[in-house]
mmCIF file with all atom_site columns, C-alpha atoms in Angstrom:
data_model
loop_
_atom_site.group_PDB
_atom_site.id
_atom_site.type_symbol
_atom_site.label_atom_id
_atom_site.label_alt_id
_atom_site.label_comp_id
_atom_site.label_asym_id
_atom_site.label_entity_id
_atom_site.label_seq_id
_atom_site.pdbx_PDB_ins_code
_atom_site.Cartn_x
_atom_site.Cartn_y
_atom_site.Cartn_z
_atom_site.occupancy
_atom_site.B_iso_or_equiv
_atom_site.pdbx_formal_charge
_atom_site.auth_seq_id
_atom_site.auth_comp_id
_atom_site.auth_asym_id
_atom_site.auth_atom_id
_atom_site.pdbx_PDB_model_num
ATOM 1   C CA . MET A 1 1   ? 111.833 93.119  112.245 1.00 40.00 ? 18  MET A CA 1
ATOM 2   C CA . GLY A 1 2   ? 108.684 92.805  110.128 1.00 40.00 ? 19  GLY A CA 1
ATOM 3   C CA . LEU A 1 3   ? 106.048 95.304  109.105 1.00 41.00 ? 20  LEU A CA 1
ATOM 4   C CA . ARG A 1 4   ? 103.123 92.943  109.273 1.00 39.00 ? 21  ARG A CA 1
ATOM 5   C CA . GLN A 1 5   ? 101.595 91.277  112.306 1.00 37.00 ? 22  GLN A CA 1
ATOM 6   C CA . VAL A 1 6   ? 99.619  88.612  110.453 1.00 35.00 ? 23  VAL A CA 1
ATOM 7   C CA . GLY A 1 7   ? 100.071 88.173  106.761 1.00 39.00 ? 24  GLY A CA 1
ATOM 8   C CA . MET A 1 8   ? 100.629 85.936  103.819 1.00 39.00 ? 25  MET A CA 1
ATOM 9   C CA . ALA A 1 9   ? 102.811 83.633  105.909 1.00 37.00 ? 26  ALA A CA 1
ATOM 10  C CA . ASP A 1 10  ? 99.470  82.061  106.867 1.00 39.00 ? 27  ASP A CA 1
ATOM 11  C CA . LEU A 1 11  ? 99.021  81.037  103.218 1.00 40.00 ? 28  LEU A CA 1
ATOM 12  C CA . GLN A 1 12  ? 100.033 77.408  103.011 1.00 40.00 ? 29  GLN A CA 1
ATOM 13  C CA . GLY A 1 13  ? 98.724  76.483  99.539  1.00 50.00 ? 30  GLY A CA 1
ATOM 14  C CA . ASP A 1 14  ? 99.734  77.573  96.095  1.00 58.00 ? 31  ASP A CA 1
ATOM 15  C CA . ALA A 1 15  ? 99.597  81.079  94.718  1.00 66.00 ? 32  ALA A CA 1
ATOM 16  C CA . VAL A 1 16  ? 96.237  82.703  94.097  1.00 62.00 ? 33  VAL A CA 1
ATOM 17  C CA . ALA A 1 17  ? 95.363  82.582  90.393  1.00 60.00 ? 34  ALA A CA 1
ATOM 18  C CA . PRO A 1 18  ? 93.368  85.563  89.093  1.00 61.00 ? 35  PRO A CA 1
ATOM 19  C CA . ALA A 1 19  ? 90.870  83.258  87.361  1.00 62.00 ? 36  ALA A CA 1
ATOM 20  C CA . SER A 1 20  ? 90.030  81.631  90.719  1.00 62.00 ? 37  SER A CA 1
ATOM 21  C CA . ILE A 1 21  ? 88.984  84.873  92.431  1.00 65.00 ? 38  ILE A CA 1
ATOM 22  C CA . PRO A 1 22  ? 85.205  85.279  92.643  1.00 72.00 ? 39  PRO A CA 1
ATOM 23  C CA . HIS A 1 23  ? 83.827  88.579  91.339  1.00 79.00 ? 40  HIS A CA 1
ATOM 24  C CA . ILE A 1 24  ? 81.889  91.154  93.349  1.00 85.00 ? 41  ILE A CA 1
ATOM 25  C CA . GLU A 1 25  ? 78.799  92.214  91.367  1.00 89.00 ? 42  GLU A CA 1
ATOM 26  C CA . GLY A 1 26  ? 75.528  94.113  91.658  1.00 93.00 ? 43  GLY A CA 1
ATOM 27  C CA . LEU A 1 27  ? 74.606  95.605  95.031  1.00 95.00 ? 44  LEU A CA 1
ATOM 28  C CA . ASN A 1 28  ? 77.764  94.212  96.612  1.00 95.00 ? 45  ASN A CA 1
ATOM 29  C CA . ARG A 1 29  ? 79.884  96.116  94.081  1.00 93.00 ? 46  ARG A CA 1
ATOM 30  C CA . GLU A 1 30  ? 78.013  99.346  94.892  1.00 95.00 ? 47  GLU A CA 1
ATOM 31  C CA . ILE A 1 31  ? 78.580  98.794  98.620  1.00 95.00 ? 48  ILE A CA 1
ATOM 32  C CA . VAL A 1 32  ? 82.282  98.118  98.047  1.00 93.00 ? 49  VAL A CA 1
ATOM 33  C CA . ALA A 1 33  ? 82.619  101.243 95.884  1.00 91.00 ? 50  ALA A CA 1
ATOM 34  C CA . LEU A 1 34  ? 81.265  103.389 98.722  1.00 93.00 ? 51  LEU A CA 1
ATOM 35  C CA . LEU A 1 35  ? 83.518  101.692 101.275 1.00 92.00 ? 52  LEU A CA 1
ATOM 36  C CA . GLN A 1 36  ? 86.518  102.255 99.005  1.00 86.00 ? 53  GLN A CA 1
ATOM 37  C CA . GLU A 1 37  ? 85.765  105.976 99.079  1.00 86.00 ? 54  GLU A CA 1
ATOM 38  C CA . ASP A 1 38  ? 85.365  105.983 102.872 1.00 88.00 ? 55  ASP A CA 1
ATOM 39  C CA . GLY A 1 39  ? 86.087  102.764 104.762 1.00 87.00 ? 56  GLY A CA 1
ATOM 40  C CA . ARG A 1 40  ? 84.501  104.244 107.898 1.00 91.00 ? 57  ARG A CA 1
ATOM 41  C CA . MET A 1 41  ? 81.191  105.114 106.225 1.00 94.00 ? 58  MET A CA 1
ATOM 42  C CA . PRO A 1 42  ? 78.334  103.958 108.492 1.00 96.00 ? 59  PRO A CA 1
ATOM 43  C CA . PHE A 1 43  ? 76.117  101.192 107.143 1.00 97.00 ? 60  PHE A CA 1
ATOM 44  C CA . SER A 1 44  ? 73.134  103.521 107.634 1.00 97.00 ? 61  SER A CA 1
ATOM 45  C CA . SER A 1 45  ? 74.680  106.058 105.221 1.00 97.00 ? 62  SER A CA 1
ATOM 46  C CA . ILE A 1 46  ? 75.441  103.349 102.657 1.00 97.00 ? 63  ILE A CA 1
ATOM 47  C CA . ALA A 1 47  ? 71.877  102.046 102.957 1.00 97.00 ? 64  ALA A CA 1
ATOM 48  C CA . ARG A 1 48  ? 70.422  105.530 102.458 1.00 97.00 ? 65  ARG A CA 1
ATOM 49  C CA . THR A 1 49  ? 72.633  106.182 99.427  1.00 97.00 ? 66  THR A CA 1
ATOM 50  C CA . LEU A 1 50  ? 71.720  102.870 97.790  1.00 97.00 ? 67  LEU A CA 1
ATOM 51  C CA . GLY A 1 51  ? 68.048  102.815 98.815  1.00 97.00 ? 68  GLY A CA 1
ATOM 52  C CA . VAL A 1 52  ? 68.226  99.573  100.790 1.00 97.00 ? 69  VAL A CA 1
ATOM 53  C CA . SER A 1 53  ? 67.922  98.718  104.476 1.00 97.00 ? 70  SER A CA 1
ATOM 54  C CA . GLU A 1 54  ? 70.835  98.998  106.888 1.00 97.00 ? 71  GLU A CA 1
ATOM 55  C CA . GLY A 1 55  ? 70.377  95.289  107.680 1.00 97.00 ? 72  GLY A CA 1
ATOM 56  C CA . THR A 1 56  ? 70.873  94.437  103.997 1.00 96.00 ? 73  THR A CA 1
ATOM 57  C CA . VAL A 1 57  ? 74.132  96.384  103.911 1.00 97.00 ? 74  VAL A CA 1
ATOM 58  C CA . ARG A 1 58  ? 75.310  94.842  107.190 1.00 97.00 ? 75  ARG A CA 1
ATOM 59  C CA . SER A 1 59  ? 74.454  91.343  105.929 1.00 96.00 ? 76  SER A CA 1
ATOM 60  C CA . ARG A 1 60  ? 76.135  91.838  102.536 1.00 96.00 ? 77  ARG A CA 1
ATOM 61  C CA . VAL A 1 61  ? 79.307  93.267  104.114 1.00 96.00 ? 78  VAL A CA 1
ATOM 62  C CA . GLY A 1 62  ? 79.398  90.379  106.594 1.00 95.00 ? 79  GLY A CA 1
ATOM 63  C CA . GLN A 1 63  ? 79.011  87.818  103.805 1.00 93.00 ? 80  GLN A CA 1
ATOM 64  C CA . MET A 1 64  ? 81.741  89.415  101.691 1.00 93.00 ? 81  MET A CA 1
ATOM 65  C CA . HIS A 1 65  ? 84.086  89.570  104.691 1.00 93.00 ? 82  HIS A CA 1
ATOM 66  C CA . LYS A 1 66  ? 83.398  85.938  105.594 1.00 92.00 ? 83  LYS A CA 1
ATOM 67  C CA . ALA A 1 67  ? 84.043  84.926  101.963 1.00 89.00 ? 84  ALA A CA 1
ATOM 68  C CA . ASN A 1 68  ? 87.411  86.758  102.112 1.00 87.00 ? 85  ASN A CA 1
ATOM 69  C CA . LEU A 1 69  ? 86.391  89.195  99.397  1.00 89.00 ? 86  LEU A CA 1
ATOM 70  C CA . ILE A 1 70  ? 86.866  92.327  101.511 1.00 90.00 ? 87  ILE A CA 1
ATOM 71  C CA . HIS A 1 71  ? 88.908  93.221  104.573 1.00 87.00 ? 88  HIS A CA 1
ATOM 72  C CA . PHE A 1 72  ? 88.946  96.252  106.819 1.00 84.00 ? 89  PHE A CA 1
ATOM 73  C CA . ILE A 1 73  ? 92.443  97.423  107.641 1.00 79.00 ? 90  ILE A CA 1
ATOM 74  C CA . THR A 1 74  ? 94.399  100.514 108.533 1.00 76.00 ? 91  THR A CA 1
ATOM 75  C CA . VAL A 1 75  ? 97.084  101.463 106.036 1.00 71.00 ? 92  VAL A CA 1
ATOM 76  C CA . VAL A 1 76  ? 100.027 103.202 107.682 1.00 72.00 ? 93  VAL A CA 1
ATOM 77  C CA . ASN A 1 77  ? 102.959 104.935 106.054 1.00 71.00 ? 94  ASN A CA 1
ATOM 78  C CA . PRO A 1 78  ? 105.976 102.737 106.958 1.00 73.00 ? 95  PRO A CA 1
ATOM 79  C CA . LEU A 1 79  ? 107.983 105.864 107.783 1.00 72.00 ? 96  LEU A CA 1
ATOM 80  C CA . ALA A 1 80  ? 105.480 106.713 110.540 1.00 77.00 ? 97  ALA A CA 1
ATOM 81  C CA . LEU A 1 81  ? 106.229 103.338 112.142 1.00 80.00 ? 98  LEU A CA 1
ATOM 82  C CA . GLY A 1 82  ? 109.975 103.907 112.035 1.00 83.00 ? 99  GLY A CA 1
ATOM 83  C CA . TYR A 1 83  ? 110.731 101.819 108.932 1.00 84.00 ? 100 TYR A CA 1
ATOM 84  C CA . THR A 1 84  ? 113.248 103.793 106.905 1.00 86.00 ? 101 THR A CA 1
ATOM 85  C CA . ALA A 1 85  ? 114.233 101.326 104.178 1.00 90.00 ? 102 ALA A CA 1
ATOM 86  C CA . TRP A 1 86  ? 112.057 99.620  101.659 1.00 87.00 ? 103 TRP A CA 1
ATOM 87  C CA . SER A 1 87  ? 112.754 98.085  98.300  1.00 93.00 ? 104 SER A CA 1
ATOM 88  C CA . MET A 1 88  ? 111.034 96.263  95.474  1.00 95.00 ? 105 MET A CA 1
ATOM 89  C CA . LEU A 1 89  ? 113.198 93.321  94.442  1.00 97.00 ? 106 LEU A CA 1
ATOM 90  C CA . GLY A 1 90  ? 113.346 91.987  90.896  1.00 97.00 ? 107 GLY A CA 1
ATOM 91  C CA . ILE A 1 91  ? 114.467 88.372  91.311  1.00 98.00 ? 108 ILE A CA 1
ATOM 92  C CA . LYS A 1 92  ? 115.718 85.928  88.663  1.00 98.00 ? 109 LYS A CA 1
ATOM 93  C CA . VAL A 1 93  ? 115.600 82.352  89.928  1.00 97.00 ? 110 VAL A CA 1
ATOM 94  C CA . ALA A 1 94  ? 118.717 80.238  89.300  1.00 97.00 ? 111 ALA A CA 1
ATOM 95  C CA . ARG A 1 95  ? 118.600 77.569  86.612  1.00 96.00 ? 112 ARG A CA 1
ATOM 96  C CA . GLY A 1 96  ? 117.277 74.363  88.150  1.00 96.00 ? 113 GLY A CA 1
ATOM 97  C CA . ALA A 1 97  ? 115.753 76.131  91.159  1.00 97.00 ? 114 ALA A CA 1
ATOM 98  C CA . SER A 1 98  ? 112.011 76.263  91.773  1.00 96.00 ? 115 SER A CA 1
ATOM 99  C CA . ALA A 1 99  ? 110.372 79.702  91.458  1.00 96.00 ? 116 ALA A CA 1
ATOM 100 C CA . HIS A 1 100 ? 107.562 78.413  93.687  1.00 95.00 ? 117 HIS A CA 1
ATOM 101 C CA . GLU A 1 101 ? 110.019 77.413  96.437  1.00 96.00 ? 118 GLU A CA 1
ATOM 102 C CA . VAL A 1 102 ? 111.855 80.742  96.246  1.00 97.00 ? 119 VAL A CA 1
ATOM 103 C CA . ALA A 1 103 ? 108.523 82.614  96.362  1.00 96.00 ? 120 ALA A CA 1
ATOM 104 C CA . SER A 1 104 ? 107.469 80.515  99.355  1.00 95.00 ? 121 SER A CA 1
ATOM 105 C CA . HIS A 1 105 ? 110.718 81.376  101.150 1.00 95.00 ? 122 HIS A CA 1
ATOM 106 C CA . PHE A 1 106 ? 110.113 85.096  100.658 1.00 96.00 ? 123 PHE A CA 1
ATOM 107 C CA . ARG A 1 107 ? 106.417 84.772  101.534 1.00 93.00 ? 124 ARG A CA 1
ATOM 108 C CA . ASP A 1 108 ? 107.379 83.406  104.928 1.00 92.00 ? 125 ASP A CA 1
ATOM 109 C CA . ARG A 1 109 ? 109.816 86.245  105.778 1.00 94.00 ? 126 ARG A CA 1
ATOM 110 C CA . PRO A 1 110 ? 108.320 88.933  108.042 1.00 91.00 ? 127 PRO A CA 1
ATOM 111 C CA . GLU A 1 111 ? 110.198 91.702  106.189 1.00 92.00 ? 128 GLU A CA 1
ATOM 112 C CA . VAL A 1 112 ? 108.443 90.792  102.928 1.00 94.00 ? 129 VAL A CA 1
ATOM 113 C CA . VAL A 1 113 ? 105.060 92.441  102.476 1.00 89.00 ? 130 VAL A CA 1
ATOM 114 C CA . TYR A 1 114 ? 104.442 91.396  98.867  1.00 88.00 ? 131 TYR A CA 1
ATOM 115 C CA . VAL A 1 115 ? 105.662 88.628  96.590  1.00 95.00 ? 132 VAL A CA 1
ATOM 116 C CA . MET A 1 116 ? 104.414 87.755  93.121  1.00 95.00 ? 133 MET A CA 1
ATOM 117 C CA . ARG A 1 117 ? 105.554 85.422  90.364  1.00 95.00 ? 134 ARG A CA 1
ATOM 118 C CA . VAL A 1 118 ? 105.651 87.275  87.074  1.00 95.00 ? 135 VAL A CA 1
ATOM 119 C CA . ALA A 1 119 ? 106.254 86.647  83.381  1.00 93.00 ? 136 ALA A CA 1
ATOM 120 C CA . ALA A 1 120 ? 108.792 89.354  82.685  1.00 93.00 ? 137 ALA A CA 1
ATOM 121 C CA . ARG A 1 121 ? 112.479 90.111  82.868  1.00 95.00 ? 138 ARG A CA 1
ATOM 122 C CA . TYR A 1 122 ? 112.347 88.753  86.420  1.00 97.00 ? 139 TYR A CA 1
ATOM 123 C CA . ASP A 1 123 ? 110.718 85.601  87.752  1.00 97.00 ? 140 ASP A CA 1
ATOM 124 C CA . LEU A 1 124 ? 109.545 87.196  91.012  1.00 97.00 ? 141 LEU A CA 1
ATOM 125 C CA . LEU A 1 125 ? 108.826 90.615  92.443  1.00 97.00 ? 142 LEU A CA 1
ATOM 126 C CA . ALA A 1 126 ? 109.045 91.045  96.204  1.00 96.00 ? 143 ALA A CA 1
ATOM 127 C CA . GLU A 1 127 ? 108.602 94.133  98.351  1.00 93.00 ? 144 GLU A CA 1
ATOM 128 C CA . VAL A 1 128 ? 110.745 94.309  101.480 1.00 94.00 ? 145 VAL A CA 1
ATOM 129 C CA . VAL A 1 129 ? 110.326 96.792  104.348 1.00 92.00 ? 146 VAL A CA 1
ATOM 130 C CA . CYS A 1 130 ? 113.072 97.109  106.981 1.00 93.00 ? 147 CYS A CA 1
ATOM 131 C CA . GLY A 1 131 ? 113.803 99.313  109.944 1.00 92.00 ? 148 GLY A CA 1
ATOM 132 C CA . SER A 1 132 ? 117.033 100.711 108.522 1.00 93.00 ? 149 SER A CA 1
ATOM 133 C CA . PRO A 1 133 ? 119.281 100.536 105.463 1.00 93.00 ? 150 PRO A CA 1
ATOM 134 C CA . ASP A 1 134 ? 121.581 98.237  107.473 1.00 95.00 ? 151 ASP A CA 1
ATOM 135 C CA . GLU A 1 135 ? 118.698 95.803  108.101 1.00 95.00 ? 152 GLU A CA 1
ATOM 136 C CA . LEU A 1 136 ? 117.831 95.873  104.404 1.00 95.00 ? 153 LEU A CA 1
ATOM 137 C CA . ARG A 1 137 ? 121.459 95.120  103.507 1.00 96.00 ? 154 ARG A CA 1
ATOM 138 C CA . GLU A 1 138 ? 121.474 92.225  106.005 1.00 96.00 ? 155 GLU A CA 1
ATOM 139 C CA . PHE A 1 139 ? 118.236 90.902  104.489 1.00 96.00 ? 156 PHE A CA 1
ATOM 140 C CA . LEU A 1 140 ? 119.695 91.061  100.973 1.00 96.00 ? 157 LEU A CA 1
ATOM 141 C CA . ASP A 1 141 ? 122.940 89.387  102.102 1.00 96.00 ? 158 ASP A CA 1
ATOM 142 C CA . ALA A 1 142 ? 121.137 86.557  103.902 1.00 95.00 ? 159 ALA A CA 1
ATOM 143 C CA . HIS A 1 143 ? 118.206 85.880  101.588 1.00 96.00 ? 160 HIS A CA 1
ATOM 144 C CA . CYS A 1 144 ? 119.317 86.984  98.134  1.00 96.00 ? 161 CYS A CA 1
ATOM 145 C CA . TYR A 1 145 ? 123.068 87.263  97.611  1.00 96.00 ? 162 TYR A CA 1
ATOM 146 C CA . GLY A 1 146 ? 123.735 84.204  99.790  1.00 89.00 ? 163 GLY A CA 1
ATOM 147 C CA . SER A 1 147 ? 121.151 82.001  98.078  1.00 94.00 ? 164 SER A CA 1
ATOM 148 C CA . ASP A 1 148 ? 122.055 79.358  95.494  1.00 95.00 ? 165 ASP A CA 1
ATOM 149 C CA . SER A 1 149 ? 118.424 79.517  94.305  1.00 97.00 ? 166 SER A CA 1
ATOM 150 C CA . ILE A 1 150 ? 118.731 83.122  93.129  1.00 97.00 ? 167 ILE A CA 1
ATOM 151 C CA . ALA A 1 151 ? 120.731 83.942  90.010  1.00 97.00 ? 168 ALA A CA 1
ATOM 152 C CA . GLN A 1 152 ? 120.193 87.698  90.142  1.00 97.00 ? 169 GLN A CA 1
ATOM 153 C CA . VAL A 1 153 ? 118.441 90.280  92.283  1.00 97.00 ? 170 VAL A CA 1
ATOM 154 C CA . GLU A 1 154 ? 117.856 93.934  91.479  1.00 97.00 ? 171 GLU A CA 1
ATOM 155 C CA . PRO A 1 155 ? 116.872 95.975  94.528  1.00 96.00 ? 172 PRO A CA 1
ATOM 156 C CA . MET A 1 156 ? 114.852 99.052  93.564  1.00 95.00 ? 173 MET A CA 1
ATOM 157 C CA . MET A 1 157 ? 115.064 101.326 96.583  1.00 92.00 ? 174 MET A CA 1
ATOM 158 C CA . GLY A 1 158 ? 111.991 103.240 97.668  1.00 84.00 ? 175 GLY A CA 1
ATOM 159 C CA . LEU A 1 159 ? 112.575 106.990 97.654  1.00 84.00 ? 176 LEU A CA 1
ATOM 160 C CA . GLY A 1 160 ? 109.036 108.160 98.330  1.00 77.00 ? 177 GLY A CA 1
ATOM 161 C CA . LEU A 1 161 ? 105.708 106.483 99.153  1.00 70.00 ? 178 LEU A CA 1
ATOM 162 C CA . TYR A 1 162 ? 102.749 107.785 97.147  1.00 76.00 ? 179 TYR A CA 1
ATOM 163 C CA . LYS A 1 163 ? 100.240 104.952 97.585  1.00 71.00 ? 180 LYS A CA 1
ATOM 164 C CA . SER A 1 164 ? 100.188 101.796 99.649  1.00 63.00 ? 181 SER A CA 1
ATOM 165 C CA . LEU A 1 165 ? 97.477  99.179  99.351  1.00 59.00 ? 182 LEU A CA 1
ATOM 166 C CA . PHE A 1 166 ? 96.493  96.494  101.804 1.00 49.00 ? 183 PHE A CA 1
ATOM 167 C CA . LYS A 1 167 ? 97.777  92.978  102.293 1.00 44.00 ? 184 LYS A CA 1
ATOM 168 C CA . TRP A 1 168 ? 95.480  89.960  102.466 1.00 42.00 ? 185 TRP A CA 1
ATOM 169 C CA . ASP A 1 169 ? 95.923  87.690  105.439 1.00 45.00 ? 186 ASP A CA 1
ATOM 170 C CA . LYS A 1 170 ? 94.160  84.642  104.000 1.00 41.00 ? 187 LYS A CA 1
ATOM 171 C CA . PRO A 1 171 ? 94.105  83.048  100.547 1.00 41.00 ? 188 PRO A CA 1
ATOM 172 C CA . LEU A 1 172 ? 91.149  83.431  98.211  1.00 41.00 ? 189 LEU A CA 1
ATOM 173 C CA . THR A 1 173 ? 91.459  79.778  97.212  1.00 38.00 ? 190 THR A CA 1
ATOM 174 C CA . GLY A 1 174 ? 91.421  76.520  99.064  1.00 37.00 ? 191 GLY A CA 1
ATOM 175 C CA . GLY A 1 175 ? 94.466  74.254  99.143  1.00 37.00 ? 192 GLY A CA 1
ATOM 176 C CA . ASP A 1 176 ? 93.246  72.596  95.933  1.00 36.00 ? 193 ASP A CA 1
ATOM 177 C CA . GLY A 1 177 ? 93.593  75.866  93.970  1.00 35.00 ? 194 GLY A CA 1
ATOM 178 C CA . ARG A 1 178 ? 89.853  76.256  93.314  1.00 35.00 ? 195 ARG A CA 1
ATOM 179 C CA . GLY A 1 179 ? 88.037  79.385  94.416  1.00 35.00 ? 196 GLY A CA 1
ATOM 180 C CA . LYS A 1 180 ? 86.022  79.389  97.637  1.00 36.00 ? 197 LYS A CA 1
ATOM 181 C CA . SER A 1 181 ? 82.336  80.060  97.453  1.00 35.00 ? 198 SER A CA 1
ATOM 182 C CA . ALA A 1 182 ? 81.755  83.786  97.429  1.00 35.00 ? 199 ALA A CA 1
ATOM 183 C CA . GLY A 1 183 ? 78.382  83.548  99.091  1.00 37.00 ? 200 GLY A CA 1
ATOM 184 C CA . SER A 1 184 ? 75.688  85.908  97.910  1.00 36.00 ? 201 SER A CA 1
ATOM 185 C CA . SER A 1 185 ? 76.781  88.569  95.463  1.00 35.00 ? 202 SER A CA 1
ATOM 186 C CA . GLY A 1 186 ? 74.705  90.984  93.488  1.00 37.00 ? 203 GLY A CA 1
ATOM 187 C CA . ARG A 1 187 ? 70.987  91.709  93.822  1.00 33.00 ? 204 ARG A CA 1
#
């Protein structure tokens, strides 16, 4: 049982490197700031606030969406969907195993909504959302405790959800690791 319908499983290339992500600047940044306050704000209201035409706002938003710089989603509390168990996993990869391959395995699991390679006490962080504590235990047994590629896993159980951000469904980079063209940004 997975929380996401379409997600990072569509990502077939390498991880997204922060240096490869194009920046949103100028007028586009102002538009994004308003949409972050209210994602349902009409383009006409944004245009009025920024002193530009509605067509300019519509065009800029369309370009940023096409360039995979912004997405419009609905964020739902997992509890409202019936998911009662979630955990952030701190994962140490076993000696001789590939952190990239372990991350790719977790990326492709529908229960995993977030996976990142980190330079810390752990090699990877992964967030897992399951329908019940039993499903979470089964996930841990099958994909963590039963894996020769994982030396250690520390499940950090979610006790309360205070903020949940969105998940990207497409990479910001091409398969070669270089950033895609961001299109027009700024004034």
